[in-house]
Amino acid sequence: MRQTVTLLSFLIFSLQASSQKNGTIKGTSFDTSINKPVPNATLTLMKKKDSSLVTFTMADNNGRFQIDGLPNGEYRLLITQVIYRNAIKYFTIDDDHREITLGNVAMNDKNKTLSEVTVSAEAAPVTLVGDTIQYNAGSFKTRPNANVEDLLKKLPGVKVDKDGTVKAQGEKVQKVLVDGKEFFGNDPKIATKNLPADAIDKVQVYDKLSDQAQITGFDDGNSEKTINLKLKADKKNGRFGKATAGAGTGERYEGKFNFNSFKGARQTSLIAMGNNTNAEGFSFIDILNFTGALSSQKNGGDINISISADDPLAGLIGGNNIGINTTWGSGINYNNIIGTKTDFRSNFFYSHYNPNRQTNIQRQYFSPKNIYKQHSYTDKQNNSQRLNFSADYQIDSFRSLKISPNFSYQKTDNKTVSDYSTFSEQGEKINSSNSNDITNSEGTNLSTNILFRNKFGKRGRTFSLNLLTNFNNSEGNGNLQSVTDFYNGGSLFLSDSINQKNKNTTALSGFNAKAVYTEPIFKKSQLEFSAGRSYTKNTASKTTYDFNKSNGKYDLINEPLTNDFVNTYSYNTAGLRFRRQTKKYSFAVGGAWQQASIEGHTKNLKDSAISKSFTNILPNARLQYNFNRFKNITFNYSTNTNPPSVTQLQPLPDNSNPLYIRLGNPKLQQEFIQTLRLNASLVNPFKNRNLFAFFTAQQTQHKIVNYDRINSLGVDSVLPVNVDGVYNLNGNLSFGFPVHFLKGTMDISSVVNTYHGRQFANTVENTINTITVGPQLRLDISPTDKIDITLSTSFKHSKTTYSLPGAQNSKYFTQEYTIDFNWQFAKKFLLVTDFNYLVNNQYSTGFNTKVPLWNAAISRQVLHFNRGELKLVAKDILNRNVYVNRSANQNYIEDTRVNSLRRFFLLSFTFNLNKTGLSNAENKGGVRVVR
């Protein structure tokens, strides 16, 4: 307690001392030609010595401005306004000059003709262009050879998570464009992790409307948070890139290459990478799940990772702290304007992803109260190729046609060796098993998105027709060998073995068509009429062969594990919406009628036909209120349906884990989901202050959940079933603000999640309630021009309660503390180090861990114009890296422990391929205009 009081006293004293020494500058932006103030001018304060940013703000409607909290130093004040020429003032804050009064600062109208005058114009760090927040990249210092991700970390209101996910104004960035065009499709990480920061002139953040909304002029609720990277003038008509090669201890290696050639509308980019250091250069995209079935598709042909919810590593694909991963990737991106009417875009990308993982799992079942333990080794080889095209043809000034075909191919080879055991509550062994499961599969996916858009002579009257086709298929084979022993009273009484091969084929074909017509009815209002038709056909065939001891071949067909299943899902929709949009607010309200049907049958089973139809009214509403240009609140209510997957419907057991068998249920109904979202954004980009609030409430009828049946031998058979009464609430609150006396910024945020669900275990209903809370604190400071420090801490507490008799409620607590330190301790030397301390509490025995992870790197710039960089990296210096996780499921609590890449050292060399070789520190983003 005494230490806490001492620390608080020190902070209070520091604040008081800082406030006593801080200075102030004030004045008025003024147009002397008309003798009136210039309202809403942007004021940017920089250090005189190196033009590094100190702060920025705006003048009021009367041109008055004031900046407080300035420590001693020499400064340069830049005053900008869109129709005026820039004004620059220099001043000094010291012990004798605490308050600087500039009076009326003269600003000249751009319309006034000047002759034989040289004007140096500097871009303001942050400006607004309509609804777009625009950052001047040259105003934010990054280390030599930094990539775009490093630049984004410096921008006010923009965050980059550890996995490379970018968030702007509290929302996840879905797309990253380069000069308004897609860069290697819809994977933001390829742009942020491979493009050099010193090639960027401006970073623009905005909400990109859907193609349809861009025609109607109204936001249809499908906008995506987007970052557009505007290149420097010399890069738009030049060549640039970087090449890196490195090798280290433990046979670690790392290589990366990117080359860009831009000339006007023509953009050509080449990238290549390879490493076994768990470094990521792209997002891993999987068109096949680990059972060989093709995953579902989103509109536009984007591909989702599809992993069974029972997989302990679900959601962890691509995590750079999980297992030991070898990654290769290469590709080409080409964009150009063909003729005068066709905007052509294309990209090809190849990736090889090979994760090796050793996993330990412990499950505490509730009914019956068994303990399940599993140890497995997994080696997966994933090779994929993606080819995307897009041609947007402007037929005339009113009509356009956009065609976007996408093709993907993937080949997957997986090998998993596992051993399992189940124990009673008293510690008595119930069963044990070991298995060797090998699967090989390959699949293709072809989707085409065709969009026809037509504007009429009357503003707001439009017609659009969108057609999405999708065709994919996969073929695979597997080999499963296992031996399972069952015990009674500690004595072996039954042994069962499996030695079989199987062949799998799946196919999907379908289309989704939607026509939309909009008609203006009032000055700022519009009616939208829509109609749609969707049809999807899934086929799944599996043939299982048992080993024939008489001839040594796999030629005995296992009938219970052999199936040929056909399923179709289709729906028709018709919708009507009314929308009104003003400068202050916009709202839309409407609904859609949907009639859906599911049909299916198993070819080799009698009376297996499924025929179901569903009729739903799907209401929707959206309201956005703008308090001003930087503050708004949005309510969004939507409904949708979700059909069961072919894997869930297929009445065929999956026995790859002999103690955990997954079944299919052809009687499943579609889920009906209602979602209510509240988003509030309060941003002051000039003072680097922001407040974001996001809340989502979701309720699901006919939710598909697991029905567990565990027999006396400890074998769990899991059947998907429909239940009602499932809902969840999620909330996120974030507040960021500057801390002037520390020369930094602070971000305080918190996450709250609740879940209410239902499930069945051995005929007994189990109601589940989970609540998770997690406050976070982050402080970024730059005490000197040579030092950058980031301090962060986060806490997460989760508690799950069950209604199941005798169930053990679950709770766990994690803490994480992080420090990042960058120090340029000599002219060409840079030291970078980070330390992360993770504490897991209240896990099962053997899973409670304290993980200190320390990394460091020292680099030196070499060669003319600093075009080279020599770097020595030390990863996991303390050799303590490990991954541990706890999850609360319907009928058990599961703790997972996965091996991770441990300590290694890597020496690398980076060569800058820029023609000029100028580093970011040498190019401040200034522009010289001569008249």
Coordinates of C-alpha atoms in Angstrom, one line a residue, residues 562-870:
T562 CA -20.4 -45.9 -46.6
N563 CA -22.8 -43.3 -47.9
D564 CA -23.8 -41.2 -50.9
F565 CA -25.7 -38.1 -49.9
V566 CA -27.4 -35.4 -52.0
N567 CA -28.7 -32.1 -50.5
T568 CA -30.2 -29.0 -52.1
Y569 CA -31.0 -25.7 -50.5
S570 CA -32.9 -22.9 -52.3
Y571 CA -34.8 -19.8 -51.5
N572 CA -36.8 -17.0 -53.1
T573 CA -36.9 -13.5 -51.7
A574 CA -38.8 -10.3 -52.3
G575 CA -38.0 -7.1 -50.4
L576 CA -39.1 -3.5 -50.0
R577 CA -37.2 -0.7 -48.2
F578 CA -37.7 3.0 -47.6
R579 CA -34.6 5.2 -47.1
R580 CA -34.2 8.8 -46.2
Q581 CA -30.9 10.6 -46.0
T582 CA -30.1 14.1 -44.8
K583 CA -26.9 15.8 -43.7
K584 CA -27.8 15.2 -40.1
Y585 CA -29.4 11.8 -40.2
S586 CA -30.2 8.8 -42.4
F587 CA -32.5 5.9 -41.8
A588 CA -33.8 2.9 -43.7
V589 CA -36.6 0.5 -42.8
G590 CA -38.1 -2.5 -44.6
G591 CA -38.3 -6.2 -44.9
A592 CA -38.0 -9.2 -47.1
W593 CA -40.2 -12.2 -47.6
Q594 CA -38.2 -15.5 -47.9
Q595 CA -39.3 -19.0 -48.8
A596 CA -36.6 -21.6 -48.4
S597 CA -36.6 -25.3 -48.9
I598 CA -34.2 -28.2 -48.0
E599 CA -34.3 -31.4 -49.9
G600 CA -32.0 -34.4 -49.6
H601 CA -31.7 -38.1 -49.7
T602 CA -29.2 -40.9 -49.1
K603 CA -28.9 -43.1 -52.2
N604 CA -28.2 -46.4 -50.3
L605 CA -30.7 -45.9 -47.5
K606 CA -34.4 -46.4 -47.8
D607 CA -36.9 -43.8 -46.4
S608 CA -34.0 -41.3 -46.1
A609 CA -35.6 -38.6 -48.2
I610 CA -35.7 -35.1 -46.6
S611 CA -38.1 -32.4 -47.8
K612 CA -38.6 -29.3 -45.7
S613 CA -39.8 -25.7 -46.5
F614 CA -39.6 -22.6 -44.4
T615 CA -41.4 -19.2 -44.9
N616 CA -39.9 -16.2 -43.1
I617 CA -40.4 -12.5 -42.9
L618 CA -37.0 -10.9 -42.5
P619 CA -37.3 -7.3 -41.2
N620 CA -34.4 -4.8 -41.2
A621 CA -33.8 -1.3 -40.1
R622 CA -31.0 1.1 -39.9
L623 CA -30.6 4.6 -38.3
Q624 CA -27.5 6.8 -38.3
Y625 CA -27.4 10.2 -36.6
N626 CA -24.5 12.6 -37.2
F627 CA -23.9 15.0 -34.3
N628 CA -21.2 16.6 -36.5
R629 CA -18.5 15.6 -39.0
F630 CA -16.7 13.5 -36.4
K631 CA -19.5 12.2 -34.1
N632 CA -22.2 9.7 -35.0
I633 CA -24.2 6.9 -33.7
T634 CA -25.7 4.0 -35.7
F635 CA -28.4 1.4 -34.9
N636 CA -28.8 -1.6 -37.1
Y637 CA -31.3 -4.4 -36.9
S638 CA -31.2 -7.3 -39.3
T639 CA -32.5 -10.9 -39.6
N640 CA -31.1 -13.8 -41.6
T641 CA -31.3 -17.6 -41.9
N642 CA -28.5 -20.1 -41.8
P643 CA -29.0 -23.6 -43.3
P644 CA -27.2 -26.7 -41.8
S645 CA -24.1 -27.8 -43.6
V646 CA -23.8 -31.0 -45.7
T647 CA -21.5 -32.5 -43.0
Q648 CA -24.2 -31.9 -40.3
L649 CA -26.9 -33.4 -42.5
Q650 CA -25.1 -36.4 -43.8
P651 CA -26.2 -39.4 -41.7
L652 CA -22.7 -40.9 -41.5
P653 CA -20.4 -41.2 -38.5
D654 CA -16.9 -39.7 -38.4
N655 CA -14.8 -42.2 -36.4
S656 CA -11.3 -40.6 -36.9
N657 CA -11.2 -40.3 -33.1
P658 CA -12.6 -43.7 -31.9
L659 CA -13.5 -42.1 -28.5
Y660 CA -15.2 -39.0 -30.0
I661 CA -17.5 -39.9 -32.9
R662 CA -19.4 -37.2 -34.8
L663 CA -22.7 -38.1 -36.4
G664 CA -25.0 -36.4 -38.9
N665 CA -28.6 -35.5 -38.6
P666 CA -30.8 -35.2 -41.7
K667 CA -33.7 -33.8 -39.7
L668 CA -31.9 -30.5 -38.9
Q669 CA -33.8 -27.2 -39.6
Q670 CA -32.3 -23.9 -40.6
E671 CA -31.3 -21.3 -38.0
F672 CA -33.2 -18.0 -37.7
I673 CA -31.0 -15.2 -36.4
Q674 CA -31.9 -11.7 -35.2
T675 CA -29.1 -9.2 -34.7
L676 CA -29.1 -5.7 -33.2
R677 CA -26.0 -3.6 -33.4
L678 CA -25.2 -0.2 -31.8
N679 CA -22.1 1.7 -33.0
A680 CA -21.0 5.0 -31.6
S681 CA -18.0 6.9 -32.9
L682 CA -16.7 10.2 -31.5
V683 CA -13.5 11.2 -33.1
N684 CA -11.3 14.3 -32.9
P685 CA -8.5 13.5 -35.4
F686 CA -6.9 16.9 -34.8
K687 CA -6.4 16.4 -31.1
N688 CA -5.9 12.7 -31.3
R689 CA -8.9 11.9 -29.1
N690 CA -11.5 9.2 -29.9
L691 CA -14.2 7.3 -28.2
F692 CA -15.7 4.2 -29.8
A693 CA -18.5 1.9 -28.6
F694 CA -19.7 -1.2 -30.2
F695 CA -22.5 -3.4 -28.9
T696 CA -24.1 -6.5 -30.5
A697 CA -27.1 -8.5 -29.3
Q698 CA -27.9 -11.7 -31.2
Q699 CA -30.7 -14.2 -30.7
T700 CA -31.0 -17.5 -32.6
Q701 CA -34.0 -19.8 -33.0
H702 CA -33.4 -23.4 -34.1
K703 CA -29.7 -23.1 -33.1
I704 CA -27.7 -26.1 -34.1
V705 CA -25.9 -27.5 -31.0
N706 CA -24.4 -30.8 -29.9
Y707 CA -26.3 -33.7 -28.2
D708 CA -23.6 -35.8 -26.4
R709 CA -24.2 -39.4 -25.6
I710 CA -21.4 -41.0 -23.5
N711 CA -21.7 -44.7 -22.9
S712 CA -20.3 -46.8 -20.1
L713 CA -17.1 -47.4 -22.1
G714 CA -16.5 -43.6 -22.3
V715 CA -17.2 -43.2 -26.0
D716 CA -18.8 -39.9 -26.8
S717 CA -21.2 -39.8 -29.8
V718 CA -22.1 -36.3 -30.8
L719 CA -25.3 -35.5 -32.8
P720 CA -26.2 -32.0 -34.0
V721 CA -29.7 -30.9 -33.0
N722 CA -31.9 -27.8 -33.0
V723 CA -32.7 -25.8 -29.9
D724 CA -34.3 -22.4 -29.1
G725 CA -33.4 -19.8 -26.4
V726 CA -29.8 -19.1 -27.5
Y727 CA -28.5 -15.6 -27.4
N728 CA -25.3 -13.6 -26.9
L729 CA -24.3 -10.0 -26.1
N730 CA -21.0 -8.5 -27.0
G731 CA -19.6 -5.1 -26.2
N732 CA -16.5 -3.1 -26.8
L733 CA -15.6 0.3 -25.5
S734 CA -12.4 2.2 -26.4
F735 CA -11.2 5.7 -25.4
G736 CA -8.0 7.2 -26.6
F737 CA -6.4 10.5 -25.7
P738 CA -3.0 12.3 -25.7
V739 CA -0.8 12.5 -22.6
H740 CA 1.2 15.6 -23.3
F741 CA 3.5 15.6 -20.3
L742 CA 4.7 12.1 -21.3
K743 CA 4.8 13.0 -25.0
G744 CA 2.5 10.2 -25.8
T745 CA -1.0 8.8 -26.1
M746 CA -3.1 6.5 -24.0
D747 CA -5.9 4.1 -25.0
I748 CA -8.2 2.5 -22.4
S749 CA -10.6 -0.2 -23.6
S750 CA -12.8 -3.0 -22.3
V751 CA -14.6 -6.0 -23.7
V752 CA -17.7 -7.6 -22.2
N753 CA -19.2 -10.8 -23.7
T754 CA -22.1 -12.9 -22.4
Y755 CA -23.6 -16.1 -23.8
H756 CA -26.7 -18.1 -22.9
G757 CA -27.0 -21.5 -24.6
R758 CA -28.6 -24.9 -24.4
Q759 CA -27.3 -28.4 -25.0
F760 CA -28.0 -32.0 -24.1
A761 CA -25.8 -34.6 -22.3
N762 CA -27.2 -38.1 -22.0
T763 CA -30.8 -37.0 -22.3
V764 CA -30.4 -34.2 -19.7
E765 CA -30.8 -30.6 -20.8
N766 CA -27.9 -28.4 -20.0
T767 CA -28.3 -24.6 -19.8
I768 CA -25.0 -22.7 -20.2
N769 CA -24.3 -19.1 -19.1
T770 CA -20.9 -17.5 -19.8
I771 CA -19.7 -14.0 -19.1
T772 CA -16.2 -12.6 -20.0
V773 CA -14.8 -9.2 -19.1
G774 CA -11.5 -7.8 -20.0
P775 CA -10.1 -4.3 -19.5
Q776 CA -7.0 -3.2 -21.5
L777 CA -4.6 -0.2 -21.1
R778 CA -2.0 1.0 -23.7
L779 CA 0.4 3.9 -23.4
D780 CA 2.6 5.0 -26.3
I781 CA 5.3 7.6 -25.4
S782 CA 8.3 9.2 -27.1
P783 CA 10.4 10.8 -24.4
T784 CA 13.1 11.8 -27.0
D785 CA 13.4 11.9 -30.7
K786 CA 15.5 8.7 -30.5
I787 CA 13.3 6.6 -28.2
D788 CA 9.8 5.2 -28.6
I789 CA 8.2 3.1 -25.8
T790 CA 4.9 1.2 -25.7
L791 CA 3.5 -0.1 -22.4
S792 CA 0.3 -2.2 -22.3
T793 CA -1.6 -4.4 -20.0
S794 CA -4.8 -6.5 -20.2
F795 CA -6.9 -8.7 -18.0
K796 CA -9.5 -11.3 -18.9
H797 CA -11.9 -13.0 -16.5
S798 CA -14.3 -15.6 -17.7
K799 CA -16.9 -17.5 -15.8
T800 CA -19.3 -20.3 -17.1
T801 CA -22.1 -21.8 -15.1
Y802 CA -24.1 -25.0 -16.0
S803 CA -27.5 -26.3 -15.1
L804 CA -26.4 -29.9 -15.5
P805 CA -26.6 -31.7 -12.2
G806 CA -23.2 -32.1 -10.7
A807 CA -21.5 -29.9 -13.3
Q808 CA -18.4 -28.0 -12.2
N809 CA -18.7 -24.3 -13.0
S810 CA -15.7 -22.9 -14.8
K811 CA -13.7 -19.7 -14.2
Y812 CA -10.3 -18.6 -15.3
F813 CA -8.2 -15.4 -15.2
T814 CA -5.4 -14.3 -17.5
Q815 CA -3.1 -11.3 -17.3
E816 CA -0.8 -9.9 -19.9
Y817 CA 1.9 -7.2 -19.6
T818 CA 3.9 -5.9 -22.6
I819 CA 6.6 -3.4 -23.2
D820 CA 8.0 -2.4 -26.6
F821 CA 11.2 -0.3 -26.7
N822 CA 12.9 1.3 -29.8
W823 CA 16.1 3.2 -29.4
Q824 CA 18.3 4.8 -32.1
F825 CA 21.4 5.0 -30.0
A826 CA 23.8 6.0 -32.8
K827 CA 23.5 7.6 -36.2
K828 CA 22.9 4.4 -38.1
F829 CA 22.2 1.9 -35.2
L830 CA 18.8 0.9 -34.0
L831 CA 17.9 -1.3 -31.0
V832 CA 14.4 -2.8 -30.9
T833 CA 13.2 -5.0 -28.0
D834 CA 9.9 -6.2 -26.6
F835 CA 8.9 -8.2 -23.5
N836 CA 5.6 -9.9 -23.0
Y837 CA 4.5 -11.6 -19.8
L838 CA 1.5 -13.8 -19.8
V839 CA -0.1 -15.3 -16.7
N840 CA -2.7 -18.1 -16.8
N841 CA -4.6 -18.9 -13.6
Q842 CA -7.2 -21.4 -12.5
Y843 CA -6.5 -23.8 -15.3
S844 CA -6.1 -27.6 -14.8
T845 CA -3.0 -29.0 -13.2
G846 CA -0.1 -28.7 -15.7
F847 CA -1.8 -25.9 -17.7
N848 CA -1.3 -23.0 -15.3
T849 CA 1.6 -21.2 -16.8
K850 CA 3.6 -18.0 -16.6
V851 CA 5.1 -17.2 -20.0
P852 CA 7.8 -14.5 -20.2
L853 CA 8.6 -13.9 -23.9
W854 CA 11.5 -11.6 -24.7
N855 CA 12.7 -10.6 -28.2
A856 CA 15.4 -8.2 -29.3
A857 CA 17.0 -6.9 -32.5
I858 CA 19.9 -4.6 -33.3
S859 CA 20.4 -3.2 -36.8
R860 CA 22.7 -1.0 -38.7
Q861 CA 22.1 0.9 -42.0
V862 CA 24.8 0.4 -44.6
L863 CA 25.6 1.3 -48.2
H864 CA 25.1 4.6 -50.0
F865 CA 21.8 6.4 -49.2
N866 CA 21.3 3.8 -46.4
R867 CA 20.0 1.3 -49.0
G868 CA 21.1 -1.7 -46.9
E869 CA 20.3 -2.9 -43.4
L870 CA 22.2 -5.5 -41.4

